[in-house]
Every structure is written in structure tokens, then in C-alpha cells.
């Protein structure tokens, strides 16, 4: 994820001073993702006796936008990892389902089940 200025089109690095529409100067700290999935800009400024004041704003407050770059390799590897984890979960669940069945068949009613099915 990158913070990009809408005016110049250049990437804004961490630690750079941003000016809000209201005129306040803020130091860019990082890009934060909220619970609703929207990315916000985490900024701070000196607060006197309070230390630093931290806030999160929408990038449009600073005349910026957030671009998310996903490379195809990262996308494919993520999809393969998710697929393999699901396959692995289902194989493990199948193993846990078959072990009690095999135990039951081997030790309980095995002769009766074979005689009923063999008729």
C-alpha cells in the first residue's frame, strides 16, 4: 500500500509532513486499515504537555489517495496457500472420521456386518 498525492502523483514516504485542508500540519506515520475495510492515514503532531497527538483521517483530508498494489505472484501464492489449507483440513477431518469407523468395524460387529452384507 502506498499513499499517493492526487496533485503531483508522487508517493509520500513515512515521516513526511502533510497539510490538512484546515491548514494543520501532521506527520505521516503509517496507513491503517479499519474494521470496515477502509484504509486511513495514521498521523501525529506535537501536543504540548500531552506529548504527541495521534489521529486517523481519510486520505482525502490531505488531498491524497491510497493505492494497493498486488502482484500476480503474491496473488497466486496466496490462492494456492488458501487452497492447500482447505485440502489439508478436509484430509485431516476425513482421517478423524475414518479412524473411529475402522475401530468400530474391526472390534465390534464385524462378523455380523459381513454376514448381513454377504447374503
Tab-separated table of N, CA and C in Angstrom:
chain	number	residue	atom	x	y	z
A	1	UNK	N	0.835	-1.167	0.000
A	1	UNK	CA	0.000	0.000	0.000
A	1	UNK	C	0.885	1.236	0.000
A	2	UNK	N	0.460	2.194	-0.796
A	2	UNK	CA	1.205	3.443	-0.884
A	2	UNK	C	0.238	4.612	-0.768
A	3	UNK	N	0.717	5.675	-0.135
A	3	UNK	CA	-0.019	6.931	-0.084
A	3	UNK	C	0.496	7.799	-1.219
A	4	UNK	N	-0.404	8.187	-2.113
A	4	UNK	CA	-0.018	8.931	-3.307
A	4	UNK	C	-0.749	10.267	-3.318
A	5	UNK	N	-0.017	11.314	-3.634
A	5	UNK	CA	-0.612	12.645	-3.739
A	5	UNK	C	-1.454	12.726	-5.008
A	6	UNK	N	-2.662	13.254	-4.888
A	6	UNK	CA	-3.541	13.399	-6.053
A	6	UNK	C	-3.064	14.518	-6.977
A	7	UNK	N	-2.353	15.499	-6.440
A	7	UNK	CA	-1.909	16.648	-7.226
A	7	UNK	C	-0.674	16.304	-8.046
A	8	UNK	N	0.362	15.779	-7.394
A	8	UNK	CA	1.637	15.524	-8.073
A	8	UNK	C	1.764	14.082	-8.557
A	9	UNK	N	1.045	13.151	-7.949
A	9	UNK	CA	1.146	11.750	-8.331
A	9	UNK	C	2.343	11.032	-7.745
A	10	UNK	N	3.066	11.663	-6.832
A	10	UNK	CA	4.241	11.022	-6.235
A	10	UNK	C	3.866	10.312	-4.936
A	11	UNK	N	4.671	9.312	-4.604
A	11	UNK	CA	4.450	8.549	-3.373
A	11	UNK	C	4.930	9.367	-2.179
A	12	UNK	N	4.158	9.342	-1.118
A	12	UNK	CA	4.507	10.059	0.103
A	12	UNK	C	5.110	9.063	1.082
A	13	UNK	N	6.322	9.344	1.511
A	13	UNK	CA	7.062	8.460	2.410
A	13	UNK	C	6.677	8.709	3.872
A	14	UNK	N	6.931	7.713	4.703
A	14	UNK	CA	6.692	7.833	6.142
A	14	UNK	C	7.581	8.924	6.729
A	15	UNK	N	7.018	9.732	7.606
A	15	UNK	CA	7.770	10.802	8.255
A	15	UNK	C	7.606	12.149	7.593
A	16	UNK	N	6.988	12.202	6.439
A	16	UNK	CA	6.801	13.466	5.733
A	16	UNK	C	5.645	14.246	6.359
A	17	UNK	N	5.743	15.571	6.302
A	17	UNK	CA	4.707	16.428	6.849
A	17	UNK	C	3.598	16.601	5.822
A	18	UNK	N	2.365	16.394	6.275
A	18	UNK	CA	1.189	16.567	5.425
A	18	UNK	C	0.381	17.740	5.944
A	19	UNK	N	-0.195	18.495	5.032
A	19	UNK	CA	-1.059	19.606	5.409
A	19	UNK	C	-2.502	19.217	5.141
A	20	UNK	N	-3.330	19.341	6.173
A	20	UNK	CA	-4.752	19.046	6.034
A	20	UNK	C	-5.442	20.213	5.343
A	21	UNK	N	-6.677	19.992	4.933
A	21	UNK	CA	-7.457	21.044	4.294
A	21	UNK	C	-7.642	22.226	5.241
A	22	UNK	N	-7.737	21.939	6.525
A	22	UNK	CA	-7.911	23.002	7.527
A	22	UNK	C	-6.623	23.785	7.765
A	23	UNK	N	-5.484	23.316	7.256
A	23	UNK	CA	-4.216	24.017	7.404
A	23	UNK	C	-3.297	23.447	8.451
A	24	UNK	N	-3.751	22.471	9.247
A	24	UNK	CA	-2.908	21.889	10.285
A	24	UNK	C	-1.861	20.976	9.648
A	25	UNK	N	-0.666	20.989	10.234
A	25	UNK	CA	0.426	20.141	9.760
A	25	UNK	C	0.470	18.869	10.596
A	26	UNK	N	0.552	17.745	9.918
A	26	UNK	CA	0.608	16.441	10.566
A	26	UNK	C	1.779	15.652	9.998
A	27	UNK	N	2.354	14.789	10.835
A	27	UNK	CA	3.440	13.912	10.393
A	27	UNK	C	2.843	12.563	10.006
A	28	UNK	N	3.122	12.114	8.784
A	28	UNK	CA	2.600	10.837	8.289
A	28	UNK	C	3.324	9.690	8.978
A	29	UNK	N	2.557	8.828	9.657
A	29	UNK	CA	3.134	7.689	10.378
A	29	UNK	C	3.006	6.387	9.590
A	30	UNK	N	1.760	6.040	9.218
A	30	UNK	CA	1.541	4.771	8.507
A	30	UNK	C	0.129	4.758	7.933
A	31	UNK	N	-0.160	3.716	7.155
A	31	UNK	CA	-1.502	3.504	6.625
A	31	UNK	C	-2.172	2.476	7.512
A	32	UNK	N	-3.349	2.806	8.002
A	32	UNK	CA	-4.064	1.916	8.922
A	32	UNK	C	-5.349	1.442	8.256
A	33	UNK	N	-5.657	0.165	8.432
A	33	UNK	CA	-6.903	-0.384	7.904
A	33	UNK	C	-7.892	-0.525	9.043
A	34	UNK	N	-9.057	0.015	8.860
A	34	UNK	CA	-10.096	-0.053	9.889
A	34	UNK	C	-10.876	-1.348	9.760
A	35	UNK	N	-11.755	-1.596	10.725
A	35	UNK	CA	-12.539	-2.839	10.736
A	35	UNK	C	-13.490	-2.925	9.548
A	36	UNK	N	-13.927	-1.780	9.033
A	36	UNK	CA	-14.852	-1.801	7.897
A	36	UNK	C	-14.131	-1.984	6.565
A	37	UNK	N	-12.806	-2.116	6.581
A	37	UNK	CA	-12.035	-2.385	5.376
A	37	UNK	C	-11.528	-1.150	4.661
A	38	UNK	N	-11.841	0.042	5.162
A	38	UNK	CA	-11.400	1.282	4.529
A	38	UNK	C	-10.044	1.674	5.116
A	39	UNK	N	-9.122	2.068	4.255
A	39	UNK	CA	-7.788	2.476	4.693
A	39	UNK	C	-7.792	3.944	5.084
A	40	UNK	N	-7.124	4.235	6.181
A	40	UNK	CA	-6.992	5.605	6.665
A	40	UNK	C	-5.525	5.920	6.880
A	41	UNK	N	-5.228	7.196	6.965
A	41	UNK	CA	-3.863	7.653	7.185
A	41	UNK	C	-3.686	7.931	8.675
A	42	UNK	N	-2.718	7.252	9.298
A	42	UNK	CA	-2.407	7.478	10.719
A	42	UNK	C	-1.344	8.565	10.777
A	43	UNK	N	-1.682	9.675	11.431
A	43	UNK	CA	-0.781	10.825	11.510
A	43	UNK	C	-0.632	11.257	12.967
A	44	UNK	N	0.397	12.069	13.221
A	44	UNK	CA	0.604	12.600	14.569
A	44	UNK	C	1.158	14.018	14.454
A	45	UNK	N	1.038	14.776	15.552
A	45	UNK	CA	1.611	16.119	15.640
A	45	UNK	C	1.908	16.405	17.097
A	46	UNK	N	2.788	17.376	17.351
A	46	UNK	CA	3.119	17.708	18.739
A	46	UNK	C	1.886	18.217	19.481
A	47	UNK	N	1.780	17.796	20.735
A	47	UNK	CA	0.614	18.176	21.523
A	47	UNK	C	0.941	18.923	22.787
A	48	UNK	N	2.126	19.493	22.884
A	48	UNK	CA	2.498	20.244	24.087
A	48	UNK	C	2.772	19.321	25.249
A	49	UNK	N	2.069	19.535	26.355
A	49	UNK	CA	2.280	18.722	27.552
A	49	UNK	C	1.770	17.293	27.381
A	50	UNK	N	0.912	17.094	26.412
A	50	UNK	CA	0.332	15.770	26.196
A	50	UNK	C	1.227	14.831	25.404
A	51	UNK	N	2.333	15.352	24.890
A	51	UNK	CA	3.197	14.538	24.043
A	51	UNK	C	2.763	14.689	22.599
A	52	UNK	N	2.586	13.586	21.901
A	52	UNK	CA	2.138	13.650	20.509
A	52	UNK	C	0.668	13.257	20.426
A	53	UNK	N	-0.046	13.931	19.561
A	53	UNK	CA	-1.457	13.629	19.323
A	53	UNK	C	-1.537	12.736	18.099
A	54	UNK	N	-2.157	11.575	18.245
A	54	UNK	CA	-2.290	10.624	17.138
A	54	UNK	C	-3.736	10.620	16.661
A	55	UNK	N	-3.911	10.625	15.356
A	55	UNK	CA	-5.244	10.578	14.747
A	55	UNK	C	-5.191	9.757	13.468
A	56	UNK	N	-6.365	9.331	13.031
A	56	UNK	CA	-6.511	8.649	11.748
A	56	UNK	C	-7.538	9.404	10.922
A	57	UNK	N	-7.149	9.760	9.703
A	57	UNK	CA	-8.023	10.504	8.805
A	57	UNK	C	-8.141	9.774	7.474
A	58	UNK	N	-9.204	10.110	6.761
A	58	UNK	CA	-9.349	9.616	5.398
A	58	UNK	C	-8.302	10.337	4.545
A	59	UNK	N	-7.714	9.666	3.560
A	59	UNK	CA	-6.647	10.297	2.769
A	59	UNK	C	-7.086	11.560	2.023
A	60	UNK	N	-8.367	11.691	1.734
A	60	UNK	CA	-8.834	12.871	1.008
A	60	UNK	C	-8.690	14.150	1.832
A	61	UNK	N	-8.557	14.038	3.157
A	61	UNK	CA	-8.347	15.208	4.013
A	61	UNK	C	-7.025	15.887	3.658
A	62	UNK	N	-6.053	15.104	3.188
A	62	UNK	CA	-4.734	15.623	2.827
A	62	UNK	C	-4.554	15.741	1.315
A	63	UNK	N	-5.614	15.485	0.558
A	63	UNK	CA	-5.507	15.544	-0.899
A	63	UNK	C	-4.721	14.372	-1.460
A	64	UNK	N	-4.880	13.208	-0.838
A	64	UNK	CA	-4.131	12.017	-1.249
A	64	UNK	C	-5.088	10.859	-1.478
A	65	UNK	N	-4.545	9.790	-2.003
A	65	UNK	CA	-5.290	8.544	-2.136
A	65	UNK	C	-4.353	7.389	-1.849
A	66	UNK	N	-4.933	6.259	-1.488
A	66	UNK	CA	-4.144	5.072	-1.163
A	66	UNK	C	-4.274	4.089	-2.319
A	67	UNK	N	-3.144	3.649	-2.819
A	67	UNK	CA	-3.146	2.653	-3.885
A	67	UNK	C	-2.641	1.335	-3.314
A	68	UNK	N	-3.326	0.289	-3.668
A	68	UNK	CA	-2.959	-1.047	-3.223
A	68	UNK	C	-2.425	-1.799	-4.428
A	69	UNK	N	-1.174	-2.206	-4.365
A	69	UNK	CA	-0.561	-2.939	-5.463
A	69	UNK	C	-0.435	-4.402	-5.066
A	70	UNK	N	-1.043	-5.252	-5.870
A	70	UNK	CA	-0.948	-6.690	-5.636
A	70	UNK	C	-0.304	-7.304	-6.868
A	71	UNK	N	0.828	-7.917	-6.681
A	71	UNK	CA	1.491	-8.570	-7.801
A	71	UNK	C	0.833	-9.915	-8.062
A	72	UNK	N	0.913	-10.378	-9.280
A	72	UNK	CA	0.256	-11.637	-9.623
A	72	UNK	C	0.898	-12.811	-8.900
A	73	UNK	N	2.189	-12.734	-8.635
A	73	UNK	CA	2.842	-13.838	-7.905
A	73	UNK	C	2.303	-13.944	-6.488
A	74	UNK	N	2.148	-12.791	-5.849
A	74	UNK	CA	1.629	-12.787	-4.489
A	74	UNK	C	0.186	-13.272	-4.463
A	75	UNK	N	-0.595	-12.870	-5.448
A	75	UNK	CA	-1.988	-13.293	-5.532
A	75	UNK	C	-2.091	-14.803	-5.748
A	76	UNK	N	-1.280	-15.343	-6.656
A	76	UNK	CA	-1.316	-16.780	-6.943
A	76	UNK	C	-0.825	-17.583	-5.744
A	77	UNK	N	0.243	-17.121	-5.099
A	77	UNK	CA	0.748	-17.871	-3.941
A	77	UNK	C	-0.251	-17.841	-2.792
A	78	UNK	N	-0.941	-16.717	-2.624
A	78	UNK	CA	-1.960	-16.630	-1.575
A	78	UNK	C	-3.119	-17.575	-1.870
A	79	UNK	N	-3.563	-17.629	-3.131
A	79	UNK	CA	-4.652	-18.538	-3.505
A	79	UNK	C	-4.238	-19.995	-3.324
A	80	UNK	N	-2.996	-20.330	-3.703
A	80	UNK	CA	-2.512	-21.703	-3.533
A	80	UNK	C	-2.425	-22.072	-2.055
A	81	UNK	N	-1.958	-21.153	-1.229
A	81	UNK	CA	-1.863	-21.414	0.210
A	81	UNK	C	-3.237	-21.658	0.815
A	82	UNK	N	-4.215	-20.808	0.442
A	82	UNK	CA	-5.580	-20.977	0.963
A	82	UNK	C	-6.182	-22.298	0.503
A	83	UNK	N	-5.959	-22.656	-0.760
A	83	UNK	CA	-6.487	-23.913	-1.288
A	83	UNK	C	-5.875	-25.100	-0.563
A	84	UNK	N	-4.545	-25.086	-0.394
A	84	UNK	CA	-3.896	-26.201	0.280
A	84	UNK	C	-4.347	-26.306	1.737
A	85	UNK	N	-4.567	-25.188	2.401
A	85	UNK	CA	-5.011	-25.261	3.795
A	85	UNK	C	-6.404	-25.881	3.888
A	86	UNK	N	-7.277	-25.586	2.915
A	86	UNK	CA	-8.608	-26.206	2.916
A	86	UNK	C	-8.494	-27.703	2.645
A	87	UNK	N	-7.680	-28.090	1.660
A	87	UNK	CA	-7.492	-29.513	1.344
A	87	UNK	C	-6.928	-30.237	2.556
A	88	UNK	N	-5.952	-29.633	3.202
A	88	UNK	CA	-5.336	-30.233	4.379
A	88	UNK	C	-6.358	-30.394	5.504
A	89	UNK	N	-7.208	-29.405	5.708
A	89	UNK	CA	-8.251	-29.501	6.734
A	89	UNK	C	-9.217	-30.639	6.436
A	90	UNK	N	-9.619	-30.757	5.163
A	90	UNK	CA	-10.561	-31.821	4.804
A	90	UNK	C	-9.919	-33.205	4.916
A	91	UNK	N	-8.637	-33.323	4.561
A	91	UNK	CA	-7.955	-34.608	4.721
A	91	UNK	C	-7.855	-34.995	6.187
A	92	UNK	N	-7.554	-34.038	7.031
A	92	UNK	CA	-7.465	-34.312	8.465
A	92	UNK	C	-8.834	-34.682	9.035
A	93	UNK	N	-9.890	-33.996	8.586
A	93	UNK	CA	-11.238	-34.323	9.048
A	93	UNK	C	-11.634	-35.727	8.585
A	94	UNK	N	-11.257	-36.070	7.360
A	94	UNK	CA	-11.544	-37.419	6.856
A	94	UNK	C	-10.824	-38.481	7.655
A	95	UNK	N	-9.581	-38.194	8.034
A	95	UNK	CA	-8.833	-39.147	8.844
A	95	UNK	C	-9.501	-39.346	10.199
A	96	UNK	N	-9.921	-38.256	10.819
A	96	UNK	CA	-10.585	-38.381	12.114
A	96	UNK	C	-11.935	-39.080	11.997
A	97	UNK	N	-12.571	-39.021	10.841
A	97	UNK	CA	-13.850	-39.708	10.656
A	97	UNK	C	-13.647	-41.189	10.385
A	98	UNK	N	-12.562	-41.558	9.699
A	98	UNK	CA	-12.343	-42.957	9.339
A	98	UNK	C	-11.753	-43.794	10.462
A	99	UNK	N	-10.981	-43.188	11.330
A	99	UNK	CA	-10.356	-43.955	12.413
A	99	UNK	C	-11.406	-44.568	13.337
A	100	UNK	N	-12.400	-43.832	13.831
A	100	UNK	CA	-13.412	-44.474	14.677
A	100	UNK	C	-14.227	-45.528	13.916
A	101	UNK	N	-14.483	-45.280	12.641
A	101	UNK	CA	-15.219	-46.243	11.849
A	101	UNK	C	-14.436	-47.540	11.701
A	102	UNK	N	-13.147	-47.440	11.446
A	102	UNK	CA	-12.313	-48.633	11.334
A	102	UNK	C	-12.236	-49.368	12.662
A	103	UNK	N	-12.107	-48.639	13.749
A	103	UNK	CA	-12.061	-49.266	15.064
A	103	UNK	C	-13.360	-50.013	15.350
A	104	UNK	N	-14.479	-49.378	15.055
A	104	UNK	CA	-15.773	-49.998	15.287
A	104	UNK	C	-15.928	-51.254	14.433
A	105	UNK	N	-15.523	-51.151	13.167
A	105	UNK	CA	-15.689	-52.298	12.275
A	105	UNK	C	-14.779	-53.450	12.680
A	106	UNK	N	-13.597	-53.127	13.134
A	106	UNK	CA	-12.657	-54.180	13.473
A	106	UNK	C	-13.032	-54.906	14.768
A	107	UNK	N	-13.468	-54.195	15.764
A	107	UNK	CA	-13.691	-54.800	17.065
A	107	UNK	C	-15.152	-55.086	17.400
A	108	UNK	N	-16.095	-54.404	16.776
A	108	UNK	CA	-17.489	-54.587	17.130
A	108	UNK	C	-18.295	-54.940	15.891
A	109	UNK	N	-19.007	-55.962	15.952
A	109	UNK	CA	-19.977	-56.335	14.942
A	109	UNK	C	-19.382	-56.626	13.567
A	110	UNK	N	-18.103	-56.839	13.471
A	110	UNK	CA	-17.519	-57.033	12.153
A	110	UNK	C	-18.031	-58.322	11.498
A	111	UNK	N	-18.130	-59.390	12.259
A	111	UNK	CA	-18.621	-60.655	11.687
A	111	UNK	C	-20.091	-60.551	11.312
A	112	UNK	N	-20.868	-59.848	12.130
A	112	UNK	CA	-22.291	-59.692	11.848
A	112	UNK	C	-22.504	-58.837	10.602
A	113	UNK	N	-21.739	-57.736	10.486
A	113	UNK	CA	-21.882	-56.848	9.315
A	113	UNK	C	-21.515	-57.598	8.049
A	114	UNK	N	-20.460	-58.396	8.086
A	114	UNK	CA	-20.039	-59.163	6.906
A	114	UNK	C	-21.095	-60.211	6.578
A	115	UNK	N	-21.673	-60.869	7.575
A	115	UNK	CA	-22.671	-61.898	7.299
A	115	UNK	C	-23.962	-61.289	6.741
A	116	UNK	N	-24.350	-60.084	7.202
A	116	UNK	CA	-25.547	-59.437	6.679
A	116	UNK	C	-25.313	-58.957	5.251
A	117	UNK	N	-24.166	-58.381	4.989
A	117	UNK	CA	-23.874	-57.874	3.644
A	117	UNK	C	-23.552	-58.996	2.663
A	118	UNK	N	-23.106	-60.127	3.189
A	118	UNK	CA	-22.716	-61.236	2.324
A	118	UNK	C	-23.867	-62.031	1.794
A	119	UNK	N	-25.049	-61.901	2.307
A	119	UNK	CA	-26.203	-62.683	1.879
A	119	UNK	C	-26.667	-62.343	0.538
